PDB file of C-alpha atoms in Angstrom:
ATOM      1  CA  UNK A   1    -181.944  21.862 -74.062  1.00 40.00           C
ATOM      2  CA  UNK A   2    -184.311  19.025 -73.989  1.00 41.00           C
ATOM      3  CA  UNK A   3    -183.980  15.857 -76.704  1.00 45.00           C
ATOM      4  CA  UNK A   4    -187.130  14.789 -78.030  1.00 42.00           C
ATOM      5  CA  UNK A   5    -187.935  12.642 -80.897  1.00 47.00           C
ATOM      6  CA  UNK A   6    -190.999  13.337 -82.794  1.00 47.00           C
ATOM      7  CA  UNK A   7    -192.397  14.914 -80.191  1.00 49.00           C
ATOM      8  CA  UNK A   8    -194.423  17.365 -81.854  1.00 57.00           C
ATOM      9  CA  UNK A   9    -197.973  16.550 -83.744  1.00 60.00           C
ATOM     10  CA  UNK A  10    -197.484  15.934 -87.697  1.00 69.00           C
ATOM     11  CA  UNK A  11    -198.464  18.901 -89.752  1.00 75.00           C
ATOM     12  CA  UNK A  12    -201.525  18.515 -92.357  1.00 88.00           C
ATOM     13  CA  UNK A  13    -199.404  21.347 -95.115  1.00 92.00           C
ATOM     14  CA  UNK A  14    -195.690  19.933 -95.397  1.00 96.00           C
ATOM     15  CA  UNK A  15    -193.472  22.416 -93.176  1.00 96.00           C
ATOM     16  CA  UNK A  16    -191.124  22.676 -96.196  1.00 96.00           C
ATOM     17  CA  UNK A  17    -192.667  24.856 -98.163  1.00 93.00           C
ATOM     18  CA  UNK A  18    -194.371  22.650-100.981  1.00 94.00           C
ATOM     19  CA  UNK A  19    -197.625  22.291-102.085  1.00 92.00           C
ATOM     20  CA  UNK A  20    -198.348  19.038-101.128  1.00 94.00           C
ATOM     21  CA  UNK A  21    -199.350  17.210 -97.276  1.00 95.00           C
ATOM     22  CA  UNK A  22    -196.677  16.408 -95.057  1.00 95.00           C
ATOM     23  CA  UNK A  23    -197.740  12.763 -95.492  1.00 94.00           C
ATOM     24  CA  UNK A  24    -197.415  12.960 -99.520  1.00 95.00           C
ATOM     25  CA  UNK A  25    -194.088  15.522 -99.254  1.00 96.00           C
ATOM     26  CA  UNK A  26    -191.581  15.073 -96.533  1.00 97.00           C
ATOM     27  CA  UNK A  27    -193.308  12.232 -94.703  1.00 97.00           C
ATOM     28  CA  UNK A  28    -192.459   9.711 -97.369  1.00 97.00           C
ATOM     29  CA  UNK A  29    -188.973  10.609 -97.046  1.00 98.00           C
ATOM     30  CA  UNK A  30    -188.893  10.226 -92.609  1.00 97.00           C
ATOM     31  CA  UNK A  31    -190.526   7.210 -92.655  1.00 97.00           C
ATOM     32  CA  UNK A  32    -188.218   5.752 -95.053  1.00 96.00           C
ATOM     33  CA  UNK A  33    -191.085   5.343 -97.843  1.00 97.00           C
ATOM     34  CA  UNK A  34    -188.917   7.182-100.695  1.00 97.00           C
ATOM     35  CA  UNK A  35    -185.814   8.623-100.901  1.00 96.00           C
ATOM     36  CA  UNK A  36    -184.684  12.319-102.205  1.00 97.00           C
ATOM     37  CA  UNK A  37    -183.740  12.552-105.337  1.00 97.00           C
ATOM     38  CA  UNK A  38    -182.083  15.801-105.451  1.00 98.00           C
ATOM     39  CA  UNK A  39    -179.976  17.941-102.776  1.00 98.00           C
ATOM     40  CA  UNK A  40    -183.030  20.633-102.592  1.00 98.00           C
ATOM     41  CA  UNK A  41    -185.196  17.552-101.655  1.00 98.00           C
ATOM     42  CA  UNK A  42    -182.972  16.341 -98.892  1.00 98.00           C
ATOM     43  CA  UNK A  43    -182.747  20.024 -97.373  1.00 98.00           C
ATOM     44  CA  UNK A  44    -186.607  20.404 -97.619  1.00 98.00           C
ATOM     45  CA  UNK A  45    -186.872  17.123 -95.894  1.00 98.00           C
ATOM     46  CA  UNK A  46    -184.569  17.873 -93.133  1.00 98.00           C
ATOM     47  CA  UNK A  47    -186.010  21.336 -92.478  1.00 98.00           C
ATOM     48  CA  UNK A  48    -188.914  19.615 -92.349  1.00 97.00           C
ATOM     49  CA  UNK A  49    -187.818  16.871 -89.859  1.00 97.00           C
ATOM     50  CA  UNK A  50    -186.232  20.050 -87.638  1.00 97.00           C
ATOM     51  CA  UNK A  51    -189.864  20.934 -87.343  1.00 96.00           C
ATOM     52  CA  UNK A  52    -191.738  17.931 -86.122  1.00 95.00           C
ATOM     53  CA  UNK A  53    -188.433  16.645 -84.501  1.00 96.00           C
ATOM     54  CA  UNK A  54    -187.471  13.655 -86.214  1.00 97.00           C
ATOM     55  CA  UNK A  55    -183.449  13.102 -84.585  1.00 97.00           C
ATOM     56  CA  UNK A  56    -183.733   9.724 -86.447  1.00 97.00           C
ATOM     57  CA  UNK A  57    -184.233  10.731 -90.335  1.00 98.00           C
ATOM     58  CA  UNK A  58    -181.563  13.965 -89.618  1.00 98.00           C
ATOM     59  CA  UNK A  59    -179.076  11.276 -88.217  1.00 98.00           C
ATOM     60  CA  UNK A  60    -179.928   9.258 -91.464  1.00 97.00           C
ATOM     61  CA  UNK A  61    -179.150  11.867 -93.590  1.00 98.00           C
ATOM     62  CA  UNK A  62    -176.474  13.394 -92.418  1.00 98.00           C
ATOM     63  CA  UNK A  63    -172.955  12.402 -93.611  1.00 98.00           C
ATOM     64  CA  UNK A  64    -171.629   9.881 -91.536  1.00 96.00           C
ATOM     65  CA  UNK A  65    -167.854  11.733 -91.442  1.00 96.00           C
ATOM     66  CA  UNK A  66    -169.574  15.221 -89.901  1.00 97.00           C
ATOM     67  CA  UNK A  67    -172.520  13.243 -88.154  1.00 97.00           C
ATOM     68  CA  UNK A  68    -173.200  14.366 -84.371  1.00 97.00           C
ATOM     69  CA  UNK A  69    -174.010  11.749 -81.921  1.00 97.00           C
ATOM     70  CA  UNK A  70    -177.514  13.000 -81.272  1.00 96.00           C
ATOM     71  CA  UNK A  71    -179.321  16.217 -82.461  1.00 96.00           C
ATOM     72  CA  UNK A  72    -180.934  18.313 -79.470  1.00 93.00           C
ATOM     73  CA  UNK A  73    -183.923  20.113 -80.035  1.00 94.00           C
ATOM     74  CA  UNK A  74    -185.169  23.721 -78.305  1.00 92.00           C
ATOM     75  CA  UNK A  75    -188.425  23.381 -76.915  1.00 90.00           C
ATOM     76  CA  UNK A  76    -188.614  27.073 -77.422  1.00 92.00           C
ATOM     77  CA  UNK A  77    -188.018  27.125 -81.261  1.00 95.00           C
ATOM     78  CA  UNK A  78    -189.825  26.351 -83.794  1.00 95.00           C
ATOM     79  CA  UNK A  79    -189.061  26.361 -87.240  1.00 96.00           C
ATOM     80  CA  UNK A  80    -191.656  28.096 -89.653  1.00 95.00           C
ATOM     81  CA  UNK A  81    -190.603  28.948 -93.019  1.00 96.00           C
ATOM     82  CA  UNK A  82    -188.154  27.452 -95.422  1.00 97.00           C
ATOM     83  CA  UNK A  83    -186.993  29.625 -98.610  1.00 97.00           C
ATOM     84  CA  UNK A  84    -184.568  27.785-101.065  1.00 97.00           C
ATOM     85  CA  UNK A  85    -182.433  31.073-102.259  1.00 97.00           C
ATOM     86  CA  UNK A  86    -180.119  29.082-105.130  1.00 97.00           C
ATOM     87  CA  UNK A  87    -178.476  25.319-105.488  1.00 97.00           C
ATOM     88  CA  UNK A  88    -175.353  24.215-107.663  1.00 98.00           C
ATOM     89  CA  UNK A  89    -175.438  20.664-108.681  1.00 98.00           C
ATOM     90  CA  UNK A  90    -177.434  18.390-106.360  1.00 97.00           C
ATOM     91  CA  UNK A  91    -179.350  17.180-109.406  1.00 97.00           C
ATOM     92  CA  UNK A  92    -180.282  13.388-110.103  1.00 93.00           C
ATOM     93  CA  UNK A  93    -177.101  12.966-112.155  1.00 94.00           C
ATOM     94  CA  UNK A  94    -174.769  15.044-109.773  1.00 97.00           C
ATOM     95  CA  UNK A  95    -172.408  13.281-107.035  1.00 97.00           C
ATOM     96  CA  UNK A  96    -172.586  16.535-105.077  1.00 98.00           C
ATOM     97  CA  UNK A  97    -174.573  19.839-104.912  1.00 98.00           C
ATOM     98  CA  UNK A  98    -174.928  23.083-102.544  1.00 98.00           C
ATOM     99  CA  UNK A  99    -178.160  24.422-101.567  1.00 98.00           C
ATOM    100  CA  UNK A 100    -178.127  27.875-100.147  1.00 98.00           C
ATOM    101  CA  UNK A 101    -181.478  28.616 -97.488  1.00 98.00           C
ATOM    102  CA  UNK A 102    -182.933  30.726 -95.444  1.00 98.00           C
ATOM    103  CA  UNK A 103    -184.986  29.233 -92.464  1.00 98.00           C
ATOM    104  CA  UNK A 104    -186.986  31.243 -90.584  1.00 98.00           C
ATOM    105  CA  UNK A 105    -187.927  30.337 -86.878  1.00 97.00           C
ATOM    106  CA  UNK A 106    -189.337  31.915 -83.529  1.00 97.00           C
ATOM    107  CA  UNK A 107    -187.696  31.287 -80.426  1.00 95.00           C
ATOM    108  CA  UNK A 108    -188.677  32.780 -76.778  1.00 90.00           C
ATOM    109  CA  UNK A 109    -190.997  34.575 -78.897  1.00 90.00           C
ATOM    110  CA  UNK A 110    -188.927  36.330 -81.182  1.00 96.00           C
ATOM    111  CA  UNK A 111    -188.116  35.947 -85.151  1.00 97.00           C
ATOM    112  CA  UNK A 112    -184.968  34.963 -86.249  1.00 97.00           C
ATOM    113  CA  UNK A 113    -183.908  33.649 -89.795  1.00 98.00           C
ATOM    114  CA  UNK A 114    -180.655  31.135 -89.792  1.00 97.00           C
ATOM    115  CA  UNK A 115    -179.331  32.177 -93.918  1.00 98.00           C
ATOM    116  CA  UNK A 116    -176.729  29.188 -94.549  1.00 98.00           C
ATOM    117  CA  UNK A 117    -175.279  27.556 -97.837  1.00 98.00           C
ATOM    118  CA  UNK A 118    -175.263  23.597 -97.020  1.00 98.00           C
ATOM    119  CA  UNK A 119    -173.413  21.377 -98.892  1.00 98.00           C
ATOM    120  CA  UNK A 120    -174.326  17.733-100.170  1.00 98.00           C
ATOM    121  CA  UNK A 121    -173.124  14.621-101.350  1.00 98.00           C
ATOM    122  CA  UNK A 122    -174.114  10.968-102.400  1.00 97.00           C
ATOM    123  CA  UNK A 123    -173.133   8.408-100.012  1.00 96.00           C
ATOM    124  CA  UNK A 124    -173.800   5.237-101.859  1.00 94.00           C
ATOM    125  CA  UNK A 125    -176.247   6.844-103.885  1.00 94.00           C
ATOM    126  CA  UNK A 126    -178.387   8.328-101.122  1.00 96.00           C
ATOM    127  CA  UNK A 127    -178.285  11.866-100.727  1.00 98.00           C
ATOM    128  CA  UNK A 128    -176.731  13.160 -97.283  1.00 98.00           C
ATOM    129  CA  UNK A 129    -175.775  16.656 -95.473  1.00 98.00           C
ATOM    130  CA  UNK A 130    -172.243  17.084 -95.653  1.00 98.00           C
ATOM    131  CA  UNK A 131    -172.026  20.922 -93.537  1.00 98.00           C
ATOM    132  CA  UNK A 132    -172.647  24.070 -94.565  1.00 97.00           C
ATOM    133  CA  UNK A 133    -171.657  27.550 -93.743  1.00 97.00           C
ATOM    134  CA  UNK A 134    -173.802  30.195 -91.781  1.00 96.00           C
ATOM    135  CA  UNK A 135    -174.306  33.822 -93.123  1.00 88.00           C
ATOM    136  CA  UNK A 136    -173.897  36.495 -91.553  1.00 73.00           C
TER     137      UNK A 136
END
């Protein structure tokens, strides 16, 4: 596996799923314009920044006690489709929420969907990825 950061072209339509532009949706959030308000947010976002490659924002907002050292990207894969199946908490008033997803990709040619129920917390007051558990 190769490392690149932001190595791929920015999208026009936001990779997350929303109606909006990348540059009005997930954008603001990677280049450090706004912050997310909500765990759901934060997961869009990072989907998101798995798609165009962004190592720095997922670094950023990922818990610093389960935070890698780096974040390796697949040439191969890319990530396509985000769908948000349920969320507990992670609301503007909440300390810490789950967000349960299903992100579908293509790698080597082939579909795959990764199904996974992440959890979240504030780390002063910023949302951040704690870990989360794959499906099966």
């Amino acid at each position: 596996m190769s490392k690149r950061r932001r190595a791929r072209p920015m999208p026009e339509d936001c990779p997350c799923g929303q109606s909006a532009t990348y540059a009005d949706c997930c954008g603001r959030l990677h280049s450090g314009a706004a912050q997310a308000t909500t765990a759901e947010q934060l997961m869009r976002s990072r989907f998101s920044a798995f798609a165009v490659h962004d190592e720095a924002y997922l670094l950023r907002s990922w818990d610093p006690r389960t935070r890698p050292a780096d974040v390796d990207f697949d040439p191969g894969m890319s990530w396509e489709r985000l769908d948000i199946v349920g969320s507990t908490g992670g609301g503007p008033f909440h300390t810490e929420g789950t967000v349960e997803f299903r992100a579908h990709y293509r790698a080597g040619g082939a579909a795959g969907v990764l199904h996974e129920n992440s959890r979240f917390r504030r780390d002063h007051g910023a949302w951040v990825y704690l870990d989360g558990d794959i499906e099966h």
